[in-house]
JSON list of C-alpha atoms in Angstrom, two decimals:
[
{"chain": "A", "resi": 1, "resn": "UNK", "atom": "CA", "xyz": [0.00, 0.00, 0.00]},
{"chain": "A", "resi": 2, "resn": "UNK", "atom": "CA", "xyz": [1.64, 3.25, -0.56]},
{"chain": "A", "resi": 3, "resn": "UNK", "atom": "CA", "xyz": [2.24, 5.81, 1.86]},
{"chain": "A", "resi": 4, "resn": "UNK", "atom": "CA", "xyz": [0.80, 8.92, 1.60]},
{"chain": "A", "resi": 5, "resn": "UNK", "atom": "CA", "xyz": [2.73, 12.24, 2.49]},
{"chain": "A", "resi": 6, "resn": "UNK", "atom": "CA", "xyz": [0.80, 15.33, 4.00]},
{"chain": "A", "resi": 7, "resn": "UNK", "atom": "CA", "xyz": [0.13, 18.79, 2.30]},
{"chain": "A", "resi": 8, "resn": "UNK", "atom": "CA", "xyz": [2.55, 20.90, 3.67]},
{"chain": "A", "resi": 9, "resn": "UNK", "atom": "CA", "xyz": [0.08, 23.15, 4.60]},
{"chain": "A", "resi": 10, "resn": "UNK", "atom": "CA", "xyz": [-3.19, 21.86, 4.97]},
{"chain": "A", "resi": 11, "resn": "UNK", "atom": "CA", "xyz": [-5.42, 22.64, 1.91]},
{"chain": "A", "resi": 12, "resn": "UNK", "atom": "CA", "xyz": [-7.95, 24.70, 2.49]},
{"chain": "A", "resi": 13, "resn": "UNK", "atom": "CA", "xyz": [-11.47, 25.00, 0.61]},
{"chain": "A", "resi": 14, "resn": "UNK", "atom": "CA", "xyz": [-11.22, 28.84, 2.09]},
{"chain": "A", "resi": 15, "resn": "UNK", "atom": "CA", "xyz": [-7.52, 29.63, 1.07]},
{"chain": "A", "resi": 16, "resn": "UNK", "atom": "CA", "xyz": [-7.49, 29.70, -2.77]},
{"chain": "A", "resi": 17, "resn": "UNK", "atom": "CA", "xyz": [-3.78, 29.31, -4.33]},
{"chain": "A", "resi": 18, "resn": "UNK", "atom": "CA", "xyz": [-2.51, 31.73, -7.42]},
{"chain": "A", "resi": 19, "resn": "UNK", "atom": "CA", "xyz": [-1.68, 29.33, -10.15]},
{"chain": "A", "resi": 20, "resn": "UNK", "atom": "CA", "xyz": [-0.59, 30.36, -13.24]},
{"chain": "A", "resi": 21, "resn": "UNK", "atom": "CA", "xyz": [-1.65, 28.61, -16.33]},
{"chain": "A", "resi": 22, "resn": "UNK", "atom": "CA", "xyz": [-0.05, 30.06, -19.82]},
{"chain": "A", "resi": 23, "resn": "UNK", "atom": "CA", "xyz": [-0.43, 33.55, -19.16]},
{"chain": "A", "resi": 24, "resn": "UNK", "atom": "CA", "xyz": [-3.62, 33.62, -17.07]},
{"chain": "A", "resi": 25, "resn": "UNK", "atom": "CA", "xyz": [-3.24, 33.73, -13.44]},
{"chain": "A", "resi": 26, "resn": "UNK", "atom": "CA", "xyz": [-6.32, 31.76, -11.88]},
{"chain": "A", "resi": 27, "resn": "UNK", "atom": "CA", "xyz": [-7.22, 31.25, -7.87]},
{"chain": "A", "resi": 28, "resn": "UNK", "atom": "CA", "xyz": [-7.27, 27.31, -7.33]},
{"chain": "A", "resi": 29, "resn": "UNK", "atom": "CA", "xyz": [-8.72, 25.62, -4.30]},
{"chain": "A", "resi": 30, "resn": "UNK", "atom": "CA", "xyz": [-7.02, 22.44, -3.33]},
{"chain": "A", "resi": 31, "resn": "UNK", "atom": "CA", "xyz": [-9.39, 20.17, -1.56]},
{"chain": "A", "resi": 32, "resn": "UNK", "atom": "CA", "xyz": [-8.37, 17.05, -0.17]},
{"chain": "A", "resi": 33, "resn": "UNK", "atom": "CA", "xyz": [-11.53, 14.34, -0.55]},
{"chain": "A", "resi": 34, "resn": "UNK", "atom": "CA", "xyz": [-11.17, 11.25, 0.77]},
{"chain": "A", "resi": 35, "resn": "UNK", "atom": "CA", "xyz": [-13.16, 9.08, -1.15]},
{"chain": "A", "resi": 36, "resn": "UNK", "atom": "CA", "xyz": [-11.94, 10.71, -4.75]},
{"chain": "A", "resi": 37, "resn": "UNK", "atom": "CA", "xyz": [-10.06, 8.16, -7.02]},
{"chain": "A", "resi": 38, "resn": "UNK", "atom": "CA", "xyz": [-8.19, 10.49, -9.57]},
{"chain": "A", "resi": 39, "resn": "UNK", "atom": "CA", "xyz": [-7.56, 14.27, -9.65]},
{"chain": "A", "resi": 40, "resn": "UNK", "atom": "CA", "xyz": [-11.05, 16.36, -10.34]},
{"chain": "A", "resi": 41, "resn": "UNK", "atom": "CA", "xyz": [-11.03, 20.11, -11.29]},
{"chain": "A", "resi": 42, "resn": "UNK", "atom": "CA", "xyz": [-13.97, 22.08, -11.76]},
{"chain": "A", "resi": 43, "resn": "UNK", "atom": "CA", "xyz": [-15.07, 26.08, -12.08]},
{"chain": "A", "resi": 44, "resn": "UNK", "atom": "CA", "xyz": [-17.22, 28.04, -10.03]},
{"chain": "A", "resi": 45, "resn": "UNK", "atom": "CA", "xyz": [-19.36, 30.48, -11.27]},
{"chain": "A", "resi": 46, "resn": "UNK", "atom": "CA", "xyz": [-16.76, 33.32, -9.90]},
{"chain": "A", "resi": 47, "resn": "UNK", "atom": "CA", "xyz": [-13.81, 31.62, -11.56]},
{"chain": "A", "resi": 48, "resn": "UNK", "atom": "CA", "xyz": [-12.17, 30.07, -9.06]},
{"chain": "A", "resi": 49, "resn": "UNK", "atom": "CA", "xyz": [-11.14, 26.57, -9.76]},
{"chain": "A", "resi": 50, "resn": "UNK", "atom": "CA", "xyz": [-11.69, 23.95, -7.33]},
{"chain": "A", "resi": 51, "resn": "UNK", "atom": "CA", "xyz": [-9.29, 20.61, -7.18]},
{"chain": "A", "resi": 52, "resn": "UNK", "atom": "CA", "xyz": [-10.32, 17.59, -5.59]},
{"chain": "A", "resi": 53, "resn": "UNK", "atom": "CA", "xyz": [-7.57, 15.63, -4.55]},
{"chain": "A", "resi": 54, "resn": "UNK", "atom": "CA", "xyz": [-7.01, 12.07, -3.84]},
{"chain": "A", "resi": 55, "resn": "UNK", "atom": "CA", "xyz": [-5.91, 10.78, -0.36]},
{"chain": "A", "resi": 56, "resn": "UNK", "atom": "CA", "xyz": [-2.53, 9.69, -1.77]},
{"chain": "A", "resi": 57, "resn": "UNK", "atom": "CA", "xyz": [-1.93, 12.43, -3.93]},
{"chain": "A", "resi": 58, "resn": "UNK", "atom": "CA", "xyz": [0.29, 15.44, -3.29]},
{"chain": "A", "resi": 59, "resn": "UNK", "atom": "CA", "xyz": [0.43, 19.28, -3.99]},
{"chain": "A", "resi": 60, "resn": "UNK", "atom": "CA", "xyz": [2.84, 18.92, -6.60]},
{"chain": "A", "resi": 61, "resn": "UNK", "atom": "CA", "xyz": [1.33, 16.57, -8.87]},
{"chain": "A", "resi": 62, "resn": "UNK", "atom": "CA", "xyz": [-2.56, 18.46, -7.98]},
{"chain": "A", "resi": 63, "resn": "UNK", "atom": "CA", "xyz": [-0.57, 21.72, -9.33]},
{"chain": "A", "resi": 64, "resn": "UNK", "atom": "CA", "xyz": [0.68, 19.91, -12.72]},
{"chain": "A", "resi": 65, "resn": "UNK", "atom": "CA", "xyz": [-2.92, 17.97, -13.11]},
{"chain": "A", "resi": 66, "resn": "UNK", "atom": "CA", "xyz": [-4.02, 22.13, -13.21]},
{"chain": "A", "resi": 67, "resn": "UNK", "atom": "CA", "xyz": [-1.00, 23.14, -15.83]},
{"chain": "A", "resi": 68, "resn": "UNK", "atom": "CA", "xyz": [-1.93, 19.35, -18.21]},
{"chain": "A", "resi": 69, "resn": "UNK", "atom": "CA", "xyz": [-5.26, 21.06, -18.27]},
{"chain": "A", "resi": 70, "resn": "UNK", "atom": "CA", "xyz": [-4.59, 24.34, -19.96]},
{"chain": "A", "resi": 71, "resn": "UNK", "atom": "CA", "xyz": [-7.12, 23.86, -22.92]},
{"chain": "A", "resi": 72, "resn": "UNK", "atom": "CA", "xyz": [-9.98, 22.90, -20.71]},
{"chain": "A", "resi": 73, "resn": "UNK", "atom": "CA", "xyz": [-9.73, 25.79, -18.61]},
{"chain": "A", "resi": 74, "resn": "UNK", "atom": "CA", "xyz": [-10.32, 28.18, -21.34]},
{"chain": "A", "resi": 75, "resn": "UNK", "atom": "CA", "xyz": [-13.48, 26.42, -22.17]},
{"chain": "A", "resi": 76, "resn": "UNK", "atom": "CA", "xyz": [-14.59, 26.81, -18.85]},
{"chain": "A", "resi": 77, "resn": "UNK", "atom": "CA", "xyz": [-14.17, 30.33, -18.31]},
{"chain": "A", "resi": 78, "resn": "UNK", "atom": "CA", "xyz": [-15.78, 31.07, -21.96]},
{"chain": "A", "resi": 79, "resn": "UNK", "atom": "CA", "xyz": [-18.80, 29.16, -20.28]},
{"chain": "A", "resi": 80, "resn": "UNK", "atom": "CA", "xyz": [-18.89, 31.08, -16.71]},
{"chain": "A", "resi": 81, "resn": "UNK", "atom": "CA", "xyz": [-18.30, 34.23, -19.03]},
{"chain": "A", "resi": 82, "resn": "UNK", "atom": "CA", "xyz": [-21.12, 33.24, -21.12]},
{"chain": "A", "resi": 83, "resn": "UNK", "atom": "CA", "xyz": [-23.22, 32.10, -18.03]},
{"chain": "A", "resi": 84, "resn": "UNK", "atom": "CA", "xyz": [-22.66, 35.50, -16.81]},
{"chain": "A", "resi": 85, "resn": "UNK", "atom": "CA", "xyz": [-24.03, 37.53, -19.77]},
{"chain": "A", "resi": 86, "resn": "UNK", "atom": "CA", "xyz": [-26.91, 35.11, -19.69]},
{"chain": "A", "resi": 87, "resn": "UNK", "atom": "CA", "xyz": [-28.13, 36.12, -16.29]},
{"chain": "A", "resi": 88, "resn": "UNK", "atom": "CA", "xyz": [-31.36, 38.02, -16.93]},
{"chain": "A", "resi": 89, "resn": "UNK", "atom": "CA", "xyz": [-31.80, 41.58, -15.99]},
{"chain": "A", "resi": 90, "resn": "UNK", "atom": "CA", "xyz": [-33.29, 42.24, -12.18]},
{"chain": "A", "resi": 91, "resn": "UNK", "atom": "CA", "xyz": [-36.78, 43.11, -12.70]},
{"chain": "A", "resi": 92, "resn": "UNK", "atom": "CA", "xyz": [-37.03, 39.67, -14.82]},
{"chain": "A", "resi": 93, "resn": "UNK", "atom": "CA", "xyz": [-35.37, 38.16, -12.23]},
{"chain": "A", "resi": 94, "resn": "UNK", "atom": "CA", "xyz": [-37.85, 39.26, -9.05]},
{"chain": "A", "resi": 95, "resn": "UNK", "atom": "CA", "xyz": [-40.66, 38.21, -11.63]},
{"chain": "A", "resi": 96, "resn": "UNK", "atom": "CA", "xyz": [-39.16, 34.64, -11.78]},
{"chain": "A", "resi": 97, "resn": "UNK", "atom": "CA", "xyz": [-38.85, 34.44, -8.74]},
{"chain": "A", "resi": 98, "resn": "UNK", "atom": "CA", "xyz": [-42.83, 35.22, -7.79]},
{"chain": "A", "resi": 99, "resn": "UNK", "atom": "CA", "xyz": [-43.72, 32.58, -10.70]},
{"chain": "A", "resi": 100, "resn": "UNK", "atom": "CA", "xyz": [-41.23, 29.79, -9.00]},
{"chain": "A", "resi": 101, "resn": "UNK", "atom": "CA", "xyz": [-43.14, 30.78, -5.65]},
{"chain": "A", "resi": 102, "resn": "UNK", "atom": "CA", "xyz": [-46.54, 30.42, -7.71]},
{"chain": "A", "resi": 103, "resn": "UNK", "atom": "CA", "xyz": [-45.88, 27.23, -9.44]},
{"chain": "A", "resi": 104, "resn": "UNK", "atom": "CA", "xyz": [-43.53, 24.96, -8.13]},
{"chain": "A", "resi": 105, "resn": "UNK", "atom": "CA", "xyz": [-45.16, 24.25, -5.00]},
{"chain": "A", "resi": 106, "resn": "UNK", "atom": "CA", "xyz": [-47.80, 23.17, -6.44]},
{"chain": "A", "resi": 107, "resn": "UNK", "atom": "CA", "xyz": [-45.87, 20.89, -9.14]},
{"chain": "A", "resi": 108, "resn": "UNK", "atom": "CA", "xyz": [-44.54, 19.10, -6.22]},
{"chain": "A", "resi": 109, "resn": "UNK", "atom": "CA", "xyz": [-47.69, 18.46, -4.53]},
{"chain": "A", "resi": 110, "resn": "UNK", "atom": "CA", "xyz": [-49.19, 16.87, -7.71]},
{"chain": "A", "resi": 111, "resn": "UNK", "atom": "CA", "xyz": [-45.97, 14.43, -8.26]},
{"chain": "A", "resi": 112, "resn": "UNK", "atom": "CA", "xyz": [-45.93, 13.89, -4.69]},
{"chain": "A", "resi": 113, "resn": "UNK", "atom": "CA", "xyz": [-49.55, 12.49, -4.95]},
{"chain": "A", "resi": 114, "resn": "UNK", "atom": "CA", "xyz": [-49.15, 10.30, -8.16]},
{"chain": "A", "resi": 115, "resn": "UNK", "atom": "CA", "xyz": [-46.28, 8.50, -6.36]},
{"chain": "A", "resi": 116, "resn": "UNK", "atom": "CA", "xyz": [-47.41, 7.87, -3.09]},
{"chain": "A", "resi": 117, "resn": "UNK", "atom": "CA", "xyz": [-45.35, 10.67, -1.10]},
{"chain": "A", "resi": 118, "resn": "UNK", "atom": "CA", "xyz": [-46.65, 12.95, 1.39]},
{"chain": "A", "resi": 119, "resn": "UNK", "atom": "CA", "xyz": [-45.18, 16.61, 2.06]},
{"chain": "A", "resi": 120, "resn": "UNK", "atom": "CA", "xyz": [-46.23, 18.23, 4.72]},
{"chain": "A", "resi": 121, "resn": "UNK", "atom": "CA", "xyz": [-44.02, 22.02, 3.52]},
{"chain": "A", "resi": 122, "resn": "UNK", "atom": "CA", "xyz": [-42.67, 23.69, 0.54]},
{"chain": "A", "resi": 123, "resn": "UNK", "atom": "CA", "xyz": [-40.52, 26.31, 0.22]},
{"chain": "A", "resi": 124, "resn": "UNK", "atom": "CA", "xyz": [-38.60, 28.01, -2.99]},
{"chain": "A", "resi": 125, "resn": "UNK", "atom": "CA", "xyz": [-35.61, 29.51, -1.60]},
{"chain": "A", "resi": 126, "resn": "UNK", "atom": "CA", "xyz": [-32.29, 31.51, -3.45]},
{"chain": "A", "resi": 127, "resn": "UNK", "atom": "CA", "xyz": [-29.81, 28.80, -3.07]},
{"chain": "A", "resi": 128, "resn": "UNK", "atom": "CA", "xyz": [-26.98, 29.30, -4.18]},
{"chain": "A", "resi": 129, "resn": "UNK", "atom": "CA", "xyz": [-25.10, 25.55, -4.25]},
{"chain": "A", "resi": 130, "resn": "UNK", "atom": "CA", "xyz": [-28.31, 23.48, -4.14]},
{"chain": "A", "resi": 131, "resn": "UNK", "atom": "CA", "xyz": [-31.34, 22.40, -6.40]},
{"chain": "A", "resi": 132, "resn": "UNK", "atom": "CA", "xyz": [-33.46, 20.92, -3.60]},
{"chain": "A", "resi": 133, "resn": "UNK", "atom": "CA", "xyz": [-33.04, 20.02, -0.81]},
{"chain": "A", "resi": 134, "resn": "UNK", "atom": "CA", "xyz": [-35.26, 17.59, 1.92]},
{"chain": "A", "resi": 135, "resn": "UNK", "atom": "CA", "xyz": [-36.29, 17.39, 5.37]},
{"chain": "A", "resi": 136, "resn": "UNK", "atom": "CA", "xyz": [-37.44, 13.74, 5.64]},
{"chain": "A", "resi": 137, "resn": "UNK", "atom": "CA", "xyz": [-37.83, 14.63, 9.49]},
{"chain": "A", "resi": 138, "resn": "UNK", "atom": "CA", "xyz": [-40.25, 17.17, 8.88]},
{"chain": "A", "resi": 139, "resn": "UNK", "atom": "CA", "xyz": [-41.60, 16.14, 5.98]},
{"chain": "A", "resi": 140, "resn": "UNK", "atom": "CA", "xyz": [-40.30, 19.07, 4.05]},
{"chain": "A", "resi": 141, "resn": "UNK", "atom": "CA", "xyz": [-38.26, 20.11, 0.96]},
{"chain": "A", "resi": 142, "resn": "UNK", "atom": "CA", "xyz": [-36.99, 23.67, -0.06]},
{"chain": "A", "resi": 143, "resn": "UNK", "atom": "CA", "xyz": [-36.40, 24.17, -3.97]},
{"chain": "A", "resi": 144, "resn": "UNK", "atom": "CA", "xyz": [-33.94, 26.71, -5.97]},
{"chain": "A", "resi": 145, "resn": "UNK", "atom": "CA", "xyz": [-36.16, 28.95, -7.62]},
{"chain": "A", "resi": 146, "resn": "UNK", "atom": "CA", "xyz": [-34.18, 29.10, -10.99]},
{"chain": "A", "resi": 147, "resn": "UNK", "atom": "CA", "xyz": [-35.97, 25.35, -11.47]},
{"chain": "A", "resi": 148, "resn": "UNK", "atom": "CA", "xyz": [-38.13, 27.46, -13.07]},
{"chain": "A", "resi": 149, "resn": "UNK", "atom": "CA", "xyz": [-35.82, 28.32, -15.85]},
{"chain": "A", "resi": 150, "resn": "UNK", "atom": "CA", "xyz": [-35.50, 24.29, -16.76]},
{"chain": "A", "resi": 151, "resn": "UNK", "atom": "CA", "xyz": [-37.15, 22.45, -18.92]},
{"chain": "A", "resi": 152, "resn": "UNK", "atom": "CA", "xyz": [-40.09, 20.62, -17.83]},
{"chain": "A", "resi": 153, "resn": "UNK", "atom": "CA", "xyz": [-38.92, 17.41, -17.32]},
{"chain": "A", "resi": 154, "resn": "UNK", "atom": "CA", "xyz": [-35.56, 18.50, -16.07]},
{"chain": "A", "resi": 155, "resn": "UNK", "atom": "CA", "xyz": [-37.42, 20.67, -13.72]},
{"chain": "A", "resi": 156, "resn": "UNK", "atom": "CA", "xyz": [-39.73, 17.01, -12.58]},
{"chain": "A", "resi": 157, "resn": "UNK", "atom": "CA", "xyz": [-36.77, 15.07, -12.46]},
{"chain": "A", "resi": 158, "resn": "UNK", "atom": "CA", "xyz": [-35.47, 17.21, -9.29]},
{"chain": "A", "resi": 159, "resn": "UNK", "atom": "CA", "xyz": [-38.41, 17.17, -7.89]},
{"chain": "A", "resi": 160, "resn": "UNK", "atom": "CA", "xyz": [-38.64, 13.73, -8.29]},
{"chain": "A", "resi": 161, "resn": "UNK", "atom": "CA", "xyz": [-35.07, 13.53, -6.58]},
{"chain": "A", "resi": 162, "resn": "UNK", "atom": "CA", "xyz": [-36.23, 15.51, -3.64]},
{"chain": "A", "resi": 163, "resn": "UNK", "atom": "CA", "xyz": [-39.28, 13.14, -2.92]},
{"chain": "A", "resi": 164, "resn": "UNK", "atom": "CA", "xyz": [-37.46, 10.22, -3.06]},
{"chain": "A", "resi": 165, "resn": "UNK", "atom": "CA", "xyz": [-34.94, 11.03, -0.40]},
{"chain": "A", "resi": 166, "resn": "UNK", "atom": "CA", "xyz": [-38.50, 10.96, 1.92]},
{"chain": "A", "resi": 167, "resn": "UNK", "atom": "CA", "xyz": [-38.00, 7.39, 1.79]},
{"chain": "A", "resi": 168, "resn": "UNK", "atom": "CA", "xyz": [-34.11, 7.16, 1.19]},
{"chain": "A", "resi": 169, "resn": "UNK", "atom": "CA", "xyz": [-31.71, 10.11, 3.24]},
{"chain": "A", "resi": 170, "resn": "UNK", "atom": "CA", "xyz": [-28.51, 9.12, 1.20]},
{"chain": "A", "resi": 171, "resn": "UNK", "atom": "CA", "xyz": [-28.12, 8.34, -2.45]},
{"chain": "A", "resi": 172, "resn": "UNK", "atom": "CA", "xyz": [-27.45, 4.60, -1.92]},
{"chain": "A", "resi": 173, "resn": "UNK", "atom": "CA", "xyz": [-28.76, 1.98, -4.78]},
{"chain": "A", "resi": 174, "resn": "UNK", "atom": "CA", "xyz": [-32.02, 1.98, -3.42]},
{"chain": "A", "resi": 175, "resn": "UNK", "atom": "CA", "xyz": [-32.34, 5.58, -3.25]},
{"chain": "A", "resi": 176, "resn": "UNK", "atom": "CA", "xyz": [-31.43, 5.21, -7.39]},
{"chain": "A", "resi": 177, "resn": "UNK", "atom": "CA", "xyz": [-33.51, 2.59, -7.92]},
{"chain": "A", "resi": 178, "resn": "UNK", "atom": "CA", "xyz": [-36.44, 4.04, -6.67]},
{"chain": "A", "resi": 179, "resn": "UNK", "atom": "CA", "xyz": [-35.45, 7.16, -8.74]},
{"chain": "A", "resi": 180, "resn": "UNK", "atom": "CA", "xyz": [-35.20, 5.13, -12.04]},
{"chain": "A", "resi": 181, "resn": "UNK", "atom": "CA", "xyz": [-38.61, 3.73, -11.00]},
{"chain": "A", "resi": 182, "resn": "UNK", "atom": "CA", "xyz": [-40.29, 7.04, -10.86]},
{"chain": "A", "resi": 183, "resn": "UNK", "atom": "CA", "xyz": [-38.09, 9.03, -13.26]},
{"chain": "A", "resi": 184, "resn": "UNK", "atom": "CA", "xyz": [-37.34, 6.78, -16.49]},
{"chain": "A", "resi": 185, "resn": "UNK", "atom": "CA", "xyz": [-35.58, 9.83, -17.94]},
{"chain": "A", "resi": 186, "resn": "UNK", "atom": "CA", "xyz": [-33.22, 10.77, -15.03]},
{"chain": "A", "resi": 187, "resn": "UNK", "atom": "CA", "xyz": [-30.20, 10.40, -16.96]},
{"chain": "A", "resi": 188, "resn": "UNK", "atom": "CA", "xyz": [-31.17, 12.55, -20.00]},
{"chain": "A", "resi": 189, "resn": "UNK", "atom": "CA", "xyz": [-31.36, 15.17, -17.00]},
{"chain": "A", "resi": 190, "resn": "UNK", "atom": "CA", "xyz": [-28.36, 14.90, -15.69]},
{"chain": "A", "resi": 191, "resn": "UNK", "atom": "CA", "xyz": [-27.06, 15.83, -18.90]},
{"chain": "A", "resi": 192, "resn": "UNK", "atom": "CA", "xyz": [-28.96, 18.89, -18.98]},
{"chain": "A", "resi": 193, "resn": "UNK", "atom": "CA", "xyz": [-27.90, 20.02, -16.16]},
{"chain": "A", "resi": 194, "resn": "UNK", "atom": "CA", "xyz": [-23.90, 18.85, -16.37]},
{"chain": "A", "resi": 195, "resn": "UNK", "atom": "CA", "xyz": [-24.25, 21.04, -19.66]},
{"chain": "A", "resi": 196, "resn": "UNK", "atom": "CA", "xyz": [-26.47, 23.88, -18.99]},
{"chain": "A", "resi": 197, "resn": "UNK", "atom": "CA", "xyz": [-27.20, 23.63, -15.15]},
{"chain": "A", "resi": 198, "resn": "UNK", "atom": "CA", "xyz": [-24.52, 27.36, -14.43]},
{"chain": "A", "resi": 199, "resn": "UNK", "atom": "CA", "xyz": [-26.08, 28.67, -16.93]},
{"chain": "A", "resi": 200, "resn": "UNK", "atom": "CA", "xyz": [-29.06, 29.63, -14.96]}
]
């Protein structure tokens, strides 16, 4: 089994690193997560790149995975540049934001009956990291108003997400399986959203 070394300094998901990739400087987030397999990077919607590192893997070879992926980073801040043009103007925004209030609720309610689930609260909420999210305690679930942006069945399938965790709290197979069960097009969504999900 190999033996892994320690950071240094202890990577912090609040202490971003300058790292310079061809002549872009860019604020990188070193994260160590135990259960990740390989080096992940991703973007935030500010910019800031965020690497998930493996329990055996070091600093140095985090900080080349960033330099190997040069080309991909420049997609990725065309997109958050892009997603940030897209973002509607105020006034449209407020007047989503009554319409979520207006019409997801009662979206819920209706899957919620055709699949056996009861929900006692809804609430549509600004979140800022989340989609849904559920109570199964309280019977509850608080949902990110931009769902309303989606497409329909994009929109159902995370609904459909936050029922099911009534019944299952963590995604295990079961959780999944009962998702399949009562949204055949799940995957399809997840595609949506991998590809057009920080765009809204």
């Amino acid at each position: 089994m190999p033996f892994a070394l320690p950071f240094r300094e202890k990577p912090a998901a609040d202490r971003p690193r300058p790292v310079r990739v061809g002549g872009r400087v860019h604020l990188v987030r070193f994260v160590r997560v135990r259960r990740a397999r390989r080096y992940v990077m991703r973007m935030k919607p500010d910019g800031t790149l965020r690497v998930a590192v493996p329990p055996f893997g070091s600093l140095g070879d985090a900080a080349a995975f960033v330099q190997s992926q040069r080309e991909w980073i420049e997609r990725e801040r065309a997109r958050v540049l892009r997603a940030a043009a897209a973002q509607p103007p105020r006034d449209e925004i407020a007047a989503l934001r009554r319409r979520a209030k207006r019409e997801l609720p009662p979206r819920l309610l209706v899957l919620a009956r055709e699949h056996g689930f009861t929900v006692e609260r809804v609430s549509v909420r600004n979140q800022r990291t989340l989609w849904g999210s559920c109570c199964r305690r309280k019977a509850s679930i608080s949902l990110n108003w931009r769902l309303i942006r989606m497409p329909d069945e994009v929109r159902d399938y995370i609904l459909l997400h936050e029922l099911a965790h009534l019944r299952h709290a963590s995604h295990s197979r079961q959780y999944w399986r009962l998702v399949a069960s009562i949204c055949p097009w799940y995957r399809d969504a997840h595609r949506w959203l991998r590809r057009h999900g920080s765009l809204l």
